[in-house]
JSON list of C-alpha atoms in Angstrom, two decimals:
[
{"chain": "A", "resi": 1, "resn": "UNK", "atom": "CA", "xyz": [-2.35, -16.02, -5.48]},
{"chain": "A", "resi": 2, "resn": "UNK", "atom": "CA", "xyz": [-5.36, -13.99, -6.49]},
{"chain": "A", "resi": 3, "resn": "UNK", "atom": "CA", "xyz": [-6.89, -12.09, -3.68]},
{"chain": "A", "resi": 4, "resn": "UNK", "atom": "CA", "xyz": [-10.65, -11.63, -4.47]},
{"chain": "A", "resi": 5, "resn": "UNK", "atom": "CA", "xyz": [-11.50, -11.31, -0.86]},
{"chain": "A", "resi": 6, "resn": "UNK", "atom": "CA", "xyz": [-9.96, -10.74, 2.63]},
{"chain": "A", "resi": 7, "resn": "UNK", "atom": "CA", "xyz": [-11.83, -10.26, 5.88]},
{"chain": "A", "resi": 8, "resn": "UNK", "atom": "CA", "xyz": [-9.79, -8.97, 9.02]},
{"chain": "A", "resi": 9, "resn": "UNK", "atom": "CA", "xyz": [-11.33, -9.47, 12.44]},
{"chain": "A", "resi": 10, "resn": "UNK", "atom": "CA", "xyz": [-10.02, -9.42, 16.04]},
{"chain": "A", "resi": 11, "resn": "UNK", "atom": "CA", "xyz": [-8.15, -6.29, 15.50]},
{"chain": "A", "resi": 12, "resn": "UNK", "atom": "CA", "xyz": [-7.48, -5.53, 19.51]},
{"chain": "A", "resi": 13, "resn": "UNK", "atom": "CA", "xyz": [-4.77, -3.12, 20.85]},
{"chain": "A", "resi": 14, "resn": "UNK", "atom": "CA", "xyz": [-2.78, -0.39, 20.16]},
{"chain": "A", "resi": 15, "resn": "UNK", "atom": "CA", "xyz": [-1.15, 0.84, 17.11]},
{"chain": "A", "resi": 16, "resn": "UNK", "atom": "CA", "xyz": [1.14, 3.50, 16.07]},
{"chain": "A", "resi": 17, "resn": "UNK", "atom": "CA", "xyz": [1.00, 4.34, 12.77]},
{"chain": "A", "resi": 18, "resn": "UNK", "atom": "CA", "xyz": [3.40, 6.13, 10.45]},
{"chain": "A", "resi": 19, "resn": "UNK", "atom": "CA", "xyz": [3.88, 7.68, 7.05]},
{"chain": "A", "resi": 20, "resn": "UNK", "atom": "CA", "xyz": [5.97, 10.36, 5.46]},
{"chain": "A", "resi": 21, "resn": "UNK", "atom": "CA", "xyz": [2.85, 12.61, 6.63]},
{"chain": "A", "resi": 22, "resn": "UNK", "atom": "CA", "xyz": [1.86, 12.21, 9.80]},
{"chain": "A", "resi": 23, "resn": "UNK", "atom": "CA", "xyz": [2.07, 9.80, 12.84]},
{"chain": "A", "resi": 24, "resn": "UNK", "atom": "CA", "xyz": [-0.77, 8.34, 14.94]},
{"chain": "A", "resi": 25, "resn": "UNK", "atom": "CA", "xyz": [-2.02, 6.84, 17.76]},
{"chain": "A", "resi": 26, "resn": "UNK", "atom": "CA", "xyz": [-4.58, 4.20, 17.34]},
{"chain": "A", "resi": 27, "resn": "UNK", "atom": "CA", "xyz": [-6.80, 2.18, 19.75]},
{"chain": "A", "resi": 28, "resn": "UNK", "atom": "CA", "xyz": [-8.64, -0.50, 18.26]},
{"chain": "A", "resi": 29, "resn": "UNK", "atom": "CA", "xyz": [-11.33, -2.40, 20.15]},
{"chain": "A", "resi": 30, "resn": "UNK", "atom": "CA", "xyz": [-11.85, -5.50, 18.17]},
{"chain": "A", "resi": 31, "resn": "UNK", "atom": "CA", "xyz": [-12.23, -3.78, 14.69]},
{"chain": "A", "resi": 32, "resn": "UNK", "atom": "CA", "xyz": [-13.61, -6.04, 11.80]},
{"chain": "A", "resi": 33, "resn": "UNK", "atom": "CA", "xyz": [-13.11, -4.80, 8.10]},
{"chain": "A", "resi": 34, "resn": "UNK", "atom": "CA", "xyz": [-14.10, -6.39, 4.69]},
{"chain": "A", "resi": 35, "resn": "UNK", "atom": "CA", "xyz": [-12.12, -6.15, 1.77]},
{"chain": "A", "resi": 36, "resn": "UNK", "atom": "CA", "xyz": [-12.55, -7.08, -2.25]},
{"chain": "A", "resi": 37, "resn": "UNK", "atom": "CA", "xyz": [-10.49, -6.05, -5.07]},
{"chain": "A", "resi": 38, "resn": "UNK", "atom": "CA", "xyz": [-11.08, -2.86, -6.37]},
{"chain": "A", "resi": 39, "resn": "UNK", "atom": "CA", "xyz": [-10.68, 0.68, -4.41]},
{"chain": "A", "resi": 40, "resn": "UNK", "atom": "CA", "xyz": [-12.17, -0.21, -0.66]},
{"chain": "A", "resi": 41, "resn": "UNK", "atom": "CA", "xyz": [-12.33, 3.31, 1.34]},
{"chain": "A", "resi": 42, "resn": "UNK", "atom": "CA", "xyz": [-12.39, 3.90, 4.65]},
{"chain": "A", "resi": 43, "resn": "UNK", "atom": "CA", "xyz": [-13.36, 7.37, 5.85]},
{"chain": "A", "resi": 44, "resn": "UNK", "atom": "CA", "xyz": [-12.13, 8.08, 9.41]},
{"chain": "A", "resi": 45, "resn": "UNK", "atom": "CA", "xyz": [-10.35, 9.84, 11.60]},
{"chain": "A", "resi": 46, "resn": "UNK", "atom": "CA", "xyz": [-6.23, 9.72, 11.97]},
{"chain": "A", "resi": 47, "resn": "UNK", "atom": "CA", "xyz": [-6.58, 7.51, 14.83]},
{"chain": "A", "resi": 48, "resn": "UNK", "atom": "CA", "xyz": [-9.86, 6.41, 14.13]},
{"chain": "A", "resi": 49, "resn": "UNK", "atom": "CA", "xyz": [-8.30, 2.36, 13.44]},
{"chain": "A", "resi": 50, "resn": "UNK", "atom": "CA", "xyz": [-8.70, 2.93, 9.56]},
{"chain": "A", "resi": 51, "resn": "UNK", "atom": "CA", "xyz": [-5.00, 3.32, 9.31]},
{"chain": "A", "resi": 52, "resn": "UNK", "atom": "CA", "xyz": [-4.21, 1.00, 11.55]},
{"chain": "A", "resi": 53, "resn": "UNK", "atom": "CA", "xyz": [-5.79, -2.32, 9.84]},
{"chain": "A", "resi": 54, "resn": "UNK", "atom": "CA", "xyz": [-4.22, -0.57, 6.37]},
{"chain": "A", "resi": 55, "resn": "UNK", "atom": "CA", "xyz": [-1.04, -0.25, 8.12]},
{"chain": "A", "resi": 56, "resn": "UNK", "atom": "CA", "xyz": [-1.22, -3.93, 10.07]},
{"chain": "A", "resi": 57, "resn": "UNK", "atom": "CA", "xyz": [-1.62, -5.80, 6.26]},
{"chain": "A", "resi": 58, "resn": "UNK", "atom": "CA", "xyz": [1.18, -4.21, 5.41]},
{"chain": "A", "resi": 59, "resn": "UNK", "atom": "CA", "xyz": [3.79, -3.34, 8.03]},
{"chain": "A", "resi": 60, "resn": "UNK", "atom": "CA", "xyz": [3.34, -5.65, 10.95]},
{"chain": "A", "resi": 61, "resn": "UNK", "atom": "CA", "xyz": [6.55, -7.56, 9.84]},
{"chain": "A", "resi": 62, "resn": "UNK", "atom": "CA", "xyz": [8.78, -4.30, 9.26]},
{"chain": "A", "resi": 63, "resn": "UNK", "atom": "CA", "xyz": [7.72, -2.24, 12.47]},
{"chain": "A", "resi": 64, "resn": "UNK", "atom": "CA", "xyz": [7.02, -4.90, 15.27]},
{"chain": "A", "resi": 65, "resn": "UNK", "atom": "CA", "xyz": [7.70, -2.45, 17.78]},
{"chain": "A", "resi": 66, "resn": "UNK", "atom": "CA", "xyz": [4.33, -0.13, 16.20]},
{"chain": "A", "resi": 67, "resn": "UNK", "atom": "CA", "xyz": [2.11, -2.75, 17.41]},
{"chain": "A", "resi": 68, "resn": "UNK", "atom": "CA", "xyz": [0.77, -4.08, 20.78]},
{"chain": "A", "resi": 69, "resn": "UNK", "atom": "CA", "xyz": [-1.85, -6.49, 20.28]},
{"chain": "A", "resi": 70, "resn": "UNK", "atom": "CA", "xyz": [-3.53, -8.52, 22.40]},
{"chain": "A", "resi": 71, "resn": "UNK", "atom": "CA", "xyz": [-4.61, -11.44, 20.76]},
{"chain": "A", "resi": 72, "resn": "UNK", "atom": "CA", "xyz": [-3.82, -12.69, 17.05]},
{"chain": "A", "resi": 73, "resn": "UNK", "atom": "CA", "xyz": [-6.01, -11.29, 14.14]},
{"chain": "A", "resi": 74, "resn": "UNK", "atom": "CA", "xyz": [-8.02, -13.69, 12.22]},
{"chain": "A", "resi": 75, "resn": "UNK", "atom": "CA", "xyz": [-7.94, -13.52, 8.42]},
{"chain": "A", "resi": 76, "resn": "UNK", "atom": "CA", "xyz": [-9.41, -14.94, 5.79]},
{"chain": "A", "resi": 77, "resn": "UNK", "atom": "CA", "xyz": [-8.61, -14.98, 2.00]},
{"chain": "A", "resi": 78, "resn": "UNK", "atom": "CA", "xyz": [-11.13, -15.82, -0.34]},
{"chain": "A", "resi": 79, "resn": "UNK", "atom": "CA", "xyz": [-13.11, -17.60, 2.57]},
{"chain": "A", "resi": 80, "resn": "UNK", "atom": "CA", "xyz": [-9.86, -19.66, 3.49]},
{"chain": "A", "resi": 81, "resn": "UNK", "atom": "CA", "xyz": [-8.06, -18.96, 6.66]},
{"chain": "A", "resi": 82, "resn": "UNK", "atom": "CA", "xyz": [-4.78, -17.28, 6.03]},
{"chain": "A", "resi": 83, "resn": "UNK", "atom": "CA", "xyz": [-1.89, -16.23, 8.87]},
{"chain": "A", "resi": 84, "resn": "UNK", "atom": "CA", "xyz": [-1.15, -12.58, 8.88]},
{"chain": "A", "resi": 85, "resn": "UNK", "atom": "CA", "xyz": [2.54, -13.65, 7.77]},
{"chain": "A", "resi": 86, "resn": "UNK", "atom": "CA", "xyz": [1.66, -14.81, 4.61]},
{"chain": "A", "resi": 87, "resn": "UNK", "atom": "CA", "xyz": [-1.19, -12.10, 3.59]},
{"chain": "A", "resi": 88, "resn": "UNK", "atom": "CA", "xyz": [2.30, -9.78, 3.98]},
{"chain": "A", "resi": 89, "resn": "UNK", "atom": "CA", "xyz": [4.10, -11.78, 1.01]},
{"chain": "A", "resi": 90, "resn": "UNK", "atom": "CA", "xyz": [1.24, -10.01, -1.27]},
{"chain": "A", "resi": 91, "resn": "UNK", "atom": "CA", "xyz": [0.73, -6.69, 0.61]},
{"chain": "A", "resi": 92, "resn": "UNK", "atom": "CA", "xyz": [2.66, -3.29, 0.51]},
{"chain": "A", "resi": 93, "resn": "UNK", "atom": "CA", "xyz": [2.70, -0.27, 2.16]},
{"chain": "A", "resi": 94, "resn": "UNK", "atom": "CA", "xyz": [2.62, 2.89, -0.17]},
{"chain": "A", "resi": 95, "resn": "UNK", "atom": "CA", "xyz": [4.62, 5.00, 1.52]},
{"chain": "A", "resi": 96, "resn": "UNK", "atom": "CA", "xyz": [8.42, 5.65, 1.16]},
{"chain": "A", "resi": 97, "resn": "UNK", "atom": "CA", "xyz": [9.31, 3.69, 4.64]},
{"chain": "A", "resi": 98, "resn": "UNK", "atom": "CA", "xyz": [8.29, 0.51, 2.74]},
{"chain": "A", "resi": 99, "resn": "UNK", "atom": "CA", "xyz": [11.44, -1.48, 2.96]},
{"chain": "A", "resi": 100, "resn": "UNK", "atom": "CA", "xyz": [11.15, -2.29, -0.83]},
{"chain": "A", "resi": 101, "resn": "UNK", "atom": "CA", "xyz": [12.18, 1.11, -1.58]},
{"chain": "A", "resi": 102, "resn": "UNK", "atom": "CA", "xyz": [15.50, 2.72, -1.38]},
{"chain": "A", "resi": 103, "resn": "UNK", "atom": "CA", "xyz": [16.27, 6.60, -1.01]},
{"chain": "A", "resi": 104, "resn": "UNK", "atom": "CA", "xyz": [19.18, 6.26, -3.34]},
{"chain": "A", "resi": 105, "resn": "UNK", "atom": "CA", "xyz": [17.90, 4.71, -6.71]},
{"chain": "A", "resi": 106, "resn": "UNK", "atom": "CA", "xyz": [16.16, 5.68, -9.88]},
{"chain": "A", "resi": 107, "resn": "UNK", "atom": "CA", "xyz": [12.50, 4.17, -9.89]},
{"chain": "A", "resi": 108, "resn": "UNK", "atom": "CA", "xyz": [13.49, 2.72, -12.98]},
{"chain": "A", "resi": 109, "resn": "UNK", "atom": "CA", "xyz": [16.74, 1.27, -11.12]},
{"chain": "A", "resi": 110, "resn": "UNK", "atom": "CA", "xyz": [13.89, -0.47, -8.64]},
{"chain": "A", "resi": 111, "resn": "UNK", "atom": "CA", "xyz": [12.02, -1.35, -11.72]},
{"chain": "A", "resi": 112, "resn": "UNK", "atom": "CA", "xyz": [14.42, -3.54, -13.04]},
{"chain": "A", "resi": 113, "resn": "UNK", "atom": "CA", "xyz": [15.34, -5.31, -9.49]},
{"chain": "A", "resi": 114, "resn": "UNK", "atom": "CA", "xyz": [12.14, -5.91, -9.52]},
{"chain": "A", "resi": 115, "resn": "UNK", "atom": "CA", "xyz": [11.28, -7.76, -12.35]},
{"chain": "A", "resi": 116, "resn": "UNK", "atom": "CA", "xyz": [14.13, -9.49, -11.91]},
{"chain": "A", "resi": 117, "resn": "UNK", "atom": "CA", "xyz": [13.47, -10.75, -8.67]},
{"chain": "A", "resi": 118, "resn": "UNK", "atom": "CA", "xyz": [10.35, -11.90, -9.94]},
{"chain": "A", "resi": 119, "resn": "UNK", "atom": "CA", "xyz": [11.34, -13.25, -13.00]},
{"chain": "A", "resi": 120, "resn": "UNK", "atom": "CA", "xyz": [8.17, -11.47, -15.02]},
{"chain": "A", "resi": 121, "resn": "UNK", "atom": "CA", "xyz": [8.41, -11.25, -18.94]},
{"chain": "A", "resi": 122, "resn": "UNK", "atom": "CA", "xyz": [8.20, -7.39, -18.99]},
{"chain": "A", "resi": 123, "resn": "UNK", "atom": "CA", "xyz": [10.93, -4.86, -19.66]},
{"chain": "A", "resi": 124, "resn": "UNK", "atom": "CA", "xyz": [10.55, -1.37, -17.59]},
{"chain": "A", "resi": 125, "resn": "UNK", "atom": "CA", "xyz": [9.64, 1.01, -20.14]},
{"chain": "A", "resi": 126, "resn": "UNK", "atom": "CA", "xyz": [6.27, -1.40, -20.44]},
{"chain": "A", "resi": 127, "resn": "UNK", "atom": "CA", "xyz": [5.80, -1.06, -16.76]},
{"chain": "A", "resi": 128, "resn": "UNK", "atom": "CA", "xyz": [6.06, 2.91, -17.19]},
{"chain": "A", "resi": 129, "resn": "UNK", "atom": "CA", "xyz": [3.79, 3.18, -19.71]},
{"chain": "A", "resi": 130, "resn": "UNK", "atom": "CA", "xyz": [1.29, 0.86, -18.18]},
{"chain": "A", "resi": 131, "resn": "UNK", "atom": "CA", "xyz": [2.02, 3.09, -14.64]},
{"chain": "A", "resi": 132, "resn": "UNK", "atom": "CA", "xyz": [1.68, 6.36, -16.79]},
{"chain": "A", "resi": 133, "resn": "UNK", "atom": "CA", "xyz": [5.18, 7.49, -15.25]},
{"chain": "A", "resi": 134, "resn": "UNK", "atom": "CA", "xyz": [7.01, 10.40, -16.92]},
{"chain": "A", "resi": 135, "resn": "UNK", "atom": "CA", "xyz": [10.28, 9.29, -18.95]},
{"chain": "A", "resi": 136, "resn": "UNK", "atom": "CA", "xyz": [12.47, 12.50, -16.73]},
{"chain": "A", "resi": 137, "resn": "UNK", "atom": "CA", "xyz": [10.87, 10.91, -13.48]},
{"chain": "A", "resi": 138, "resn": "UNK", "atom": "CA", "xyz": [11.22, 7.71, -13.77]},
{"chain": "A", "resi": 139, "resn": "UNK", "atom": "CA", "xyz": [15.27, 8.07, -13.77]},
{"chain": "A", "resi": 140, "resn": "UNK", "atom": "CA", "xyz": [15.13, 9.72, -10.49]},
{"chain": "A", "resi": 141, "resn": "UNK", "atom": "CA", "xyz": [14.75, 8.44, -7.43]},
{"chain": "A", "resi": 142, "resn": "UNK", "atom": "CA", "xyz": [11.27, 8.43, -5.08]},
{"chain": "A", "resi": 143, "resn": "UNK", "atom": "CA", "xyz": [11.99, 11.83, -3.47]},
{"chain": "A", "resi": 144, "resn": "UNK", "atom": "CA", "xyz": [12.16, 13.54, -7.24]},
{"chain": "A", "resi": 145, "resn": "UNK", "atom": "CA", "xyz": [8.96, 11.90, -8.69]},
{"chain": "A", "resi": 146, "resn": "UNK", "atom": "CA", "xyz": [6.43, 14.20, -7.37]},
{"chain": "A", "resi": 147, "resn": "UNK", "atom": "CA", "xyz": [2.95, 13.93, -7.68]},
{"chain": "A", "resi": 148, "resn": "UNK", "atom": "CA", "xyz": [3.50, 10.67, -9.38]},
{"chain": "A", "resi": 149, "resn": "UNK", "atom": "CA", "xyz": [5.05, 9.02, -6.46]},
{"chain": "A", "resi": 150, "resn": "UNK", "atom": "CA", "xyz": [2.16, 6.64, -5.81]},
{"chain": "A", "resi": 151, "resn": "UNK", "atom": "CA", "xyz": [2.04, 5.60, -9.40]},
{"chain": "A", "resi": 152, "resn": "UNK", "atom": "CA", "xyz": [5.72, 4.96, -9.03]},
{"chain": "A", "resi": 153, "resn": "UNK", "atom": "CA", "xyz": [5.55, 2.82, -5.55]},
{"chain": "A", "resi": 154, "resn": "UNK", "atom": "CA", "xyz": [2.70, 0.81, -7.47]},
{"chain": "A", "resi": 155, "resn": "UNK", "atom": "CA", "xyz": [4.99, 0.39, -10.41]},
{"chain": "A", "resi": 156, "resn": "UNK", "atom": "CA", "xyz": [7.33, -1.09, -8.14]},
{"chain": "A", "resi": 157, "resn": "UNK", "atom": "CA", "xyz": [5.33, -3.34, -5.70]},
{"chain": "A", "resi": 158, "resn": "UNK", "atom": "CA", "xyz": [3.27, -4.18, -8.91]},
{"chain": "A", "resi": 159, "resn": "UNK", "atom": "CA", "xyz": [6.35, -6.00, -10.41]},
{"chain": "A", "resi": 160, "resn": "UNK", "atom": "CA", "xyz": [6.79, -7.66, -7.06]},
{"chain": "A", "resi": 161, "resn": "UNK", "atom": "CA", "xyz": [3.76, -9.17, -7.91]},
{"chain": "A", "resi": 162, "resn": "UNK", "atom": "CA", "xyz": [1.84, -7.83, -4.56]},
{"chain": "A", "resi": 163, "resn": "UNK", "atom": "CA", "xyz": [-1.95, -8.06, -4.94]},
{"chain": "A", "resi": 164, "resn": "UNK", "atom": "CA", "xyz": [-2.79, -5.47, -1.91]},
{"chain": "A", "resi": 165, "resn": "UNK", "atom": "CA", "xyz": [-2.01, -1.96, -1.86]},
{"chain": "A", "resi": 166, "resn": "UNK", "atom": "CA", "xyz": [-2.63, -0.68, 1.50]},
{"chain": "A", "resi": 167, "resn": "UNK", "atom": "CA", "xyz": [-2.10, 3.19, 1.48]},
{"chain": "A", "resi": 168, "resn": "UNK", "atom": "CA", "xyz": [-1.32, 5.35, 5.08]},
{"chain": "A", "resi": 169, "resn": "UNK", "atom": "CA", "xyz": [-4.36, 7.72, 6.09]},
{"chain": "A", "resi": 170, "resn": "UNK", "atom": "CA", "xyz": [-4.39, 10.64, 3.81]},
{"chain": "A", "resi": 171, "resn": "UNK", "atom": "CA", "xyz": [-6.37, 14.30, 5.21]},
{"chain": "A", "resi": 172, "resn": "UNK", "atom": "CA", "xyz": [-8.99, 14.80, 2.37]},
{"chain": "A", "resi": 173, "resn": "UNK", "atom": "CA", "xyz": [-6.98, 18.31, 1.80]},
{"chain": "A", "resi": 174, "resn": "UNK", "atom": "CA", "xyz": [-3.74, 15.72, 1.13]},
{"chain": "A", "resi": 175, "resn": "UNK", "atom": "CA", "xyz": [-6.14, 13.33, -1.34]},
{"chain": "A", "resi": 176, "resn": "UNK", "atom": "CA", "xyz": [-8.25, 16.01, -3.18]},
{"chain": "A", "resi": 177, "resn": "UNK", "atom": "CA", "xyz": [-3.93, 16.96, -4.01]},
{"chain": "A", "resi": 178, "resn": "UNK", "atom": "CA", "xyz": [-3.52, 13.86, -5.42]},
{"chain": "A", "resi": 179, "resn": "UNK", "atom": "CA", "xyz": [-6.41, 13.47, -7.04]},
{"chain": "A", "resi": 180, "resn": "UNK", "atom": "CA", "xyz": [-5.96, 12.89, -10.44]},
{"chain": "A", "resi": 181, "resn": "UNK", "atom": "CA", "xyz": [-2.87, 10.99, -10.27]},
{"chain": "A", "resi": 182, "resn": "UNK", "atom": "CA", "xyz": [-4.72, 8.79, -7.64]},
{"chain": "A", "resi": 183, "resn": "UNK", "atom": "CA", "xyz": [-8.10, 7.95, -10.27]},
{"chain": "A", "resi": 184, "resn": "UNK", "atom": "CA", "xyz": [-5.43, 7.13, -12.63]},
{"chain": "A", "resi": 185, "resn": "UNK", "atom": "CA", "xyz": [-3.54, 4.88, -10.58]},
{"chain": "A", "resi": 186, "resn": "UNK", "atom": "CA", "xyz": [-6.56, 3.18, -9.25]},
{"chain": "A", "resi": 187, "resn": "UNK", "atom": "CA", "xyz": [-7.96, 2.66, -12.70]},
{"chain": "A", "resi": 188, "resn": "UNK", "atom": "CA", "xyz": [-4.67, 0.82, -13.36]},
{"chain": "A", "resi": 189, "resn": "UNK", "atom": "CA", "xyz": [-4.82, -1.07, -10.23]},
{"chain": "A", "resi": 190, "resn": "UNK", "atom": "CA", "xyz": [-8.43, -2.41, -11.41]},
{"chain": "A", "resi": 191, "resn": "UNK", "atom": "CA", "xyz": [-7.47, -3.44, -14.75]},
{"chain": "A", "resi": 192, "resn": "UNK", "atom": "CA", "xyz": [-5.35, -5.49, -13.06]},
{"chain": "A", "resi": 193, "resn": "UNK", "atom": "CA", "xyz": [-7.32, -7.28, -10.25]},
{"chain": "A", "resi": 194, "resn": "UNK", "atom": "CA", "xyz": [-5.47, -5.56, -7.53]},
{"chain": "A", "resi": 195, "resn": "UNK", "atom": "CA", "xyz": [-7.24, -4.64, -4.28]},
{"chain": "A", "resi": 196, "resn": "UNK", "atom": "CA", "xyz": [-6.30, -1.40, -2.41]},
{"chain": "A", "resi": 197, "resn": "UNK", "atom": "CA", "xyz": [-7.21, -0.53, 1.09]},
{"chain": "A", "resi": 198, "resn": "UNK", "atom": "CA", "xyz": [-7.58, 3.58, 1.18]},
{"chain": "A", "resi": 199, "resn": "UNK", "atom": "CA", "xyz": [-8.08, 5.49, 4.56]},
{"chain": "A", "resi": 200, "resn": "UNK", "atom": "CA", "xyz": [-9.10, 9.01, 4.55]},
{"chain": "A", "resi": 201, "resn": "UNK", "atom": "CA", "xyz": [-10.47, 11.95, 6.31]},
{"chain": "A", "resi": 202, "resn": "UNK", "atom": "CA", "xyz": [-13.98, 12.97, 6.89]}
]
């Protein structure tokens, strides 16, 4: 499926979030949010609900006991109504909690699973050098990447074939960090019709 739209309403309850970074709190009184593909930010605070509708898309399914909600979402996709199950078949999480990752092998190692499980046409050297991943890096596993570590969990969920990158809430003093590994990657993600969902700090 190609996700040109998605529009999230109803969000009502409470949600912790989690990433590598940080862990928060939210309270979300009937939040609404509008999506297309291309970067969508959303400037807020840590438990403003910004991470929490990035983090619902994408880890409802993995960490039911994160979320208390009191009545279902509504969703639509490209103006059709979609369950929240099935926008999760074509979401991710970029964090290293995402249960597509593993601690113990080489990007390159996920790579290859990857395409696999997919059955895509490209070889993993194409996917690095469309990702812009260093040859040394991409033989090592998430925690050794670096600063490249979101270009690598792209790489990864990008051979999936998920459509949504949904990224935890990131301090501005965290983002202006990654900054130039992040315009890269979401120049990639464009050229490719992707949509990512970006929460940040004031």
């Amino acid at each position: 499926m190609k996700i040109e739209s998605l529009k999230i309403s109803g969000i009502d309850g409470y949600i912790e979030c989690q990433s590598n970074f940080y862990q928060a709190h939210n309270v979300c009184n009937s939040q609404s949010y509008y999506f297309v593909k291309g970067v969508n930010m959303l400037e807020g605070e840590i438990d403003s609900g910004v991470w929490a509708v990035s983090y619902l898309l994408s880890m409802s399914e993995y960490k039911k006991k994160d979320f208390i909600l009191f009545e279902p979402v509504q969703i639509l996709i490209n103006n059709q109504q979609t369950a929240l199950g099935e926008v999760l078949k074509y979401s991710m999480y970029m964090d290293k909690s995402y249960p597509l990752f593993s601690r113990k092998k080489t990007v390159s190692e996920m790579v290859s699973k990857a395409l696999k499980t997919s059955n895509r046409q490209e070889t993993p050297d194409e996917i690095r050098d469309l990702f812009h991943i260093d040859h040394g890096r991409f033989i090592r596993p998430l925690s050794g990447v670096g600063n490249e570590r979101f270009r690598a969990m792209a790489a990864i969920g990008f051979c999936y074939g998920k459509e949504i990158f949904c990224f935890p809430w990131l301090s501005k003093m965290r983002f202006d960090y990654y900054n130039s590994q992040m315009e890269d990657l979401f120049n990639i993600l464009i050229s490719q019709n992707k949509m990512v969902i970006l929460p940040l700090g004031k």
